[in-house]
mmCIF file of C-alpha atoms (C1' of nucleotides) in Angstrom:
data_model
loop_
_atom_site.group_PDB
_atom_site.id
_atom_site.type_symbol
_atom_site.label_atom_id
_atom_site.label_comp_id
_atom_site.label_asym_id
_atom_site.label_seq_id
_atom_site.Cartn_x
_atom_site.Cartn_y
_atom_site.Cartn_z
ATOM 1 C CA MET A 1 0.186 -5.439 -15.364
ATOM 2 C CA LYS A 2 1.321 -5.268 -18.952
ATOM 3 C CA GLN A 3 2.784 -1.798 -18.657
ATOM 4 C CA PRO A 4 3.077 0.005 -15.339
ATOM 5 C CA THR A 5 1.191 3.273 -15.152
ATOM 6 C CA PRO A 6 3.130 6.375 -14.054
ATOM 7 C CA ALA A 7 1.671 6.042 -10.566
ATOM 8 C CA GLN A 8 2.716 2.412 -10.378
ATOM 9 C CA LEU A 9 6.229 3.384 -11.407
ATOM 10 C CA LYS A 10 6.418 5.881 -8.576
ATOM 11 C CA ILE A 11 5.314 3.153 -6.212
ATOM 12 C CA LEU A 12 7.935 0.746 -7.478
ATOM 13 C CA ARG A 13 10.644 3.345 -7.071
ATOM 14 C CA VAL A 14 9.704 3.816 -3.428
ATOM 15 C CA ILE A 15 9.607 0.094 -2.712
ATOM 16 C CA ASP A 16 13.027 -0.155 -4.265
ATOM 17 C CA ARG A 17 14.424 2.091 -1.534
ATOM 18 C CA ILE A 18 13.268 -0.024 1.420
ATOM 19 C CA PRO A 19 16.486 -1.187 3.059
ATOM 20 C CA ARG A 20 17.293 -4.735 4.060
ATOM 21 C CA GLY A 21 15.970 -5.665 7.454
ATOM 22 C CA ARG A 22 13.172 -3.093 7.404
ATOM 23 C CA VAL A 23 9.564 -3.063 6.297
ATOM 24 C CA ALA A 24 7.139 -0.461 5.001
ATOM 25 C CA THR A 25 3.352 -0.466 4.969
ATOM 26 C CA TYR A 26 1.175 -0.063 1.883
ATOM 27 C CA GLY A 27 -0.115 3.254 3.138
ATOM 28 C CA GLN A 28 3.348 4.507 3.994
ATOM 29 C CA ILE A 29 4.602 3.661 0.527
ATOM 30 C CA ALA A 30 1.674 5.425 -1.074
ATOM 31 C CA ARG A 31 2.368 8.540 0.958
ATOM 32 C CA LEU A 32 6.081 8.479 0.196
ATOM 33 C CA ALA A 33 5.191 8.205 -3.479
ATOM 34 C CA LYS A 34 3.085 11.318 -3.060
ATOM 35 C CA LEU A 35 -0.033 9.275 -3.673
ATOM 36 C CA PRO A 36 -1.961 9.582 -0.426
ATOM 37 C CA ARG A 37 -5.041 7.359 0.010
ATOM 38 C CA ARG A 38 -3.793 4.979 -2.616
ATOM 39 C CA ALA A 39 -2.611 2.144 -0.410
ATOM 40 C CA ARG A 40 -4.733 -0.264 -2.424
ATOM 41 C CA LEU A 41 -2.918 0.692 -5.561
ATOM 42 C CA VAL A 42 0.305 -0.440 -3.927
ATOM 43 C CA GLY A 43 -1.220 -3.849 -3.353
ATOM 44 C CA GLN A 44 -2.607 -4.020 -6.825
ATOM 45 C CA THR A 45 0.765 -3.096 -8.254
ATOM 46 C CA LEU A 46 2.497 -5.910 -6.418
ATOM 47 C CA ARG A 47 -0.279 -8.364 -7.186
ATOM 48 C CA ASN A 48 0.343 -8.295 -10.919
ATOM 49 C CA MET A 49 4.073 -7.936 -10.662
ATOM 50 C CA PRO A 50 6.111 -10.181 -12.946
ATOM 51 C CA ASP A 51 8.991 -11.866 -11.123
ATOM 52 C CA GLU A 52 11.512 -10.227 -13.428
ATOM 53 C CA VAL A 53 10.809 -6.885 -11.808
ATOM 54 C CA LEU A 54 13.367 -6.957 -9.049
ATOM 55 C CA VAL A 55 11.949 -5.022 -6.146
ATOM 56 C CA PRO A 56 11.984 -6.069 -2.484
ATOM 57 C CA TRP A 57 8.251 -6.813 -2.442
ATOM 58 C CA HIS A 58 8.657 -8.952 0.668
ATOM 59 C CA ARG A 59 9.366 -5.825 2.734
ATOM 60 C CA VAL A 60 5.831 -4.594 2.208
ATOM 61 C CA VAL A 61 3.384 -5.404 5.002
ATOM 62 C CA ASN A 62 0.070 -4.008 6.149
ATOM 63 C CA ALA A 63 -0.569 -1.436 8.851
ATOM 64 C CA ALA A 64 -1.357 -4.169 11.361
ATOM 65 C CA GLY A 65 2.213 -5.392 11.043
ATOM 66 C CA ARG A 66 1.064 -8.543 9.293
ATOM 67 C CA ILE A 67 1.775 -10.167 5.975
ATOM 68 C CA SER A 68 -1.283 -9.458 3.884
ATOM 69 C CA ASP A 69 -3.657 -12.322 3.218
ATOM 70 C CA ARG A 70 -3.332 -13.989 -0.183
ATOM 71 C CA ASP A 71 -1.944 -17.233 -1.609
ATOM 72 C CA PRO A 72 -0.474 -19.072 1.415
ATOM 73 C CA ARG A 73 2.496 -20.105 -0.730
ATOM 74 C CA ASP A 74 3.525 -16.522 -1.298
ATOM 75 C CA MET A 75 2.845 -15.597 2.317
ATOM 76 C CA ARG A 76 5.211 -18.282 3.560
ATOM 77 C CA ARG A 77 7.786 -17.168 1.009
ATOM 78 C CA GLN A 78 7.564 -13.601 2.267
ATOM 79 C CA ARG A 79 8.028 -14.709 5.854
ATOM 80 C CA GLU A 80 11.104 -16.699 4.834
ATOM 81 C CA LEU A 81 12.724 -13.747 3.119
ATOM 82 C CA LEU A 82 12.029 -11.458 6.062
ATOM 83 C CA LEU A 83 13.432 -13.886 8.610
ATOM 84 C CA ALA A 84 16.454 -14.359 6.380
ATOM 85 C CA GLU A 85 17.286 -10.694 6.657
ATOM 86 C CA GLY A 86 16.681 -10.432 10.362
ATOM 87 C CA VAL A 87 13.093 -9.225 10.582
ATOM 88 C CA ALA A 88 11.411 -11.061 13.425
ATOM 89 C CA VAL A 89 8.021 -12.528 12.632
ATOM 90 C CA SER A 90 6.260 -13.775 15.742
ATOM 91 C CA PRO A 91 4.627 -17.215 15.786
ATOM 92 C CA THR A 92 1.292 -15.440 15.386
ATOM 93 C CA GLY A 93 2.645 -13.758 12.278
ATOM 94 C CA ARG A 94 3.243 -10.384 13.797
ATOM 95 C CA ILE A 95 6.014 -7.910 12.954
ATOM 96 C CA ASP A 96 6.843 -5.167 15.440
ATOM 97 C CA LEU A 97 6.573 -2.001 13.401
ATOM 98 C CA THR A 98 8.008 0.176 16.161
ATOM 99 C CA ARG A 99 11.143 -1.830 15.659
ATOM 100 C CA TYR A 100 11.284 -2.699 11.951
ATOM 101 C CA ALA A 101 9.419 0.078 10.195
ATOM 102 C CA TRP A 102 11.530 1.890 7.648
ATOM 103 C CA LYS A 103 12.112 5.543 8.509
ATOM 104 C CA PRO A 104 13.389 7.116 5.333
ATOM 105 C CA ALA A 105 15.797 10.002 5.652
ATOM 106 C CA PRO A 106 13.977 13.179 4.713
ATOM 107 C CA ARG A 107 14.254 13.840 0.999
ATOM 108 C CA LEU A 108 16.135 16.991 0.172
ATOM 109 C CA ALA A 109 13.865 19.464 -1.552
ATOM 110 C CA SER A 110 14.193 19.075 -5.271
ATOM 111 C CA ARG A 111 15.861 21.934 -7.081
ATOM 112 C CA ARG A 112 13.436 24.589 -8.318
ATOM 113 C CA GLN A 113 13.518 25.413 -11.946
ATOM 114 C CA GLY A 114 11.789 28.753 -11.922
ATOM 115 C CA ARG A 115 13.733 31.864 -11.065
ATOM 116 C CA TRP A 116 10.885 33.264 -9.029
ATOM 117 C CA PRO A 117 10.633 33.113 -5.263
ATOM 118 C CA ILE A 118 8.607 30.183 -4.001
ATOM 119 C CA THR A 119 6.348 32.409 -1.989
ATOM 120 C CA PRO A 120 5.069 35.802 -2.942
ATOM 121 C CA LEU A 121 7.292 37.433 -0.352
ATOM 122 C CA TYR A 122 6.129 40.906 -1.167
ATOM 123 C CA ALA A 123 2.602 40.022 -2.139
ATOM 124 C CA THR A 124 0.921 42.921 -0.376
ATOM 125 C "C1'" DG B 1 -18.814 4.208 -19.348
ATOM 126 C "C1'" DC B 2 -20.293 1.581 -15.269
ATOM 127 C "C1'" DG B 3 -19.864 -1.353 -11.673
ATOM 128 C "C1'" DG B 4 -17.351 -5.056 -9.278
ATOM 129 C "C1'" DT B 5 -13.059 -5.912 -7.181
ATOM 130 C "C1'" DG B 6 -9.239 -5.727 -4.121
ATOM 131 C "C1'" DA B 7 -1.564 -7.896 -1.140
ATOM 132 C "C1'" DC B 8 -5.635 -1.162 2.359
ATOM 133 C "C1'" DG B 9 -6.630 1.401 6.582
ATOM 134 C "C1'" DG B 10 -9.223 3.864 10.294
ATOM 135 C "C1'" DT B 11 -12.829 3.109 13.616
ATOM 136 C "C1'" DC B 12 -15.811 0.877 16.671
ATOM 137 C "C1'" DG B 13 -17.854 -2.736 19.616
ATOM 138 C "C1'" DC C 1 -6.692 -8.351 20.078
ATOM 139 C "C1'" DC C 2 -10.206 -9.655 16.796
ATOM 140 C "C1'" DG C 3 -13.747 -9.021 13.346
ATOM 141 C "C1'" DA C 4 -17.155 -6.286 11.037
ATOM 142 C "C1'" DC C 5 -18.028 -2.080 8.610
ATOM 143 C "C1'" DC C 6 -17.142 1.353 5.612
ATOM 144 C "C1'" DG C 7 -14.657 4.896 2.925
ATOM 145 C "C1'" DC C 8 -11.348 4.939 -0.555
ATOM 146 C "C1'" DC C 9 -9.869 4.731 -5.582
ATOM 147 C "C1'" DA C 10 -7.316 2.743 -9.824
ATOM 148 C "C1'" DC C 11 -8.067 -1.243 -12.748
ATOM 149 C "C1'" DC C 12 -10.371 -4.224 -15.665
ATOM 150 C "C1'" DG C 13 -14.285 -6.719 -17.633
#
DNA sequence: GCGGTGACGGTCG
DNA sequence: CCGACCGCCACCG
């Protein structure tokens, strides 16, 4: 990734909000970034991520509650970082999502710019 | 432009 | 709980 695309930026901003001690899935991140069905893009974004981009990449796991398969070095590293912040990883490499999944507080609706009603209240 | 390639995910046996 | 399949879709040769 030389330059992140706009979509990749949105993804990075979401990952940046994952709190310590919690995890989020690729699909969840995509949805939060308003990019449904683009879970793979989340993976691709992290794959080519230079180290100097400081995002908590280790808090991203797959929907099975597992660390996604790739270079074993990086997988062990991810497990380390998770354990270090209190996320239990079972001997079989499992993370209990019912317990550690990040549940973001609902975003407040962004301020509207237009001066017109959102819905055509008197449309008839 | 086209097709192969994934740090994915839902479904099914 | 696997593993196999398959749909998905942005990137990159």
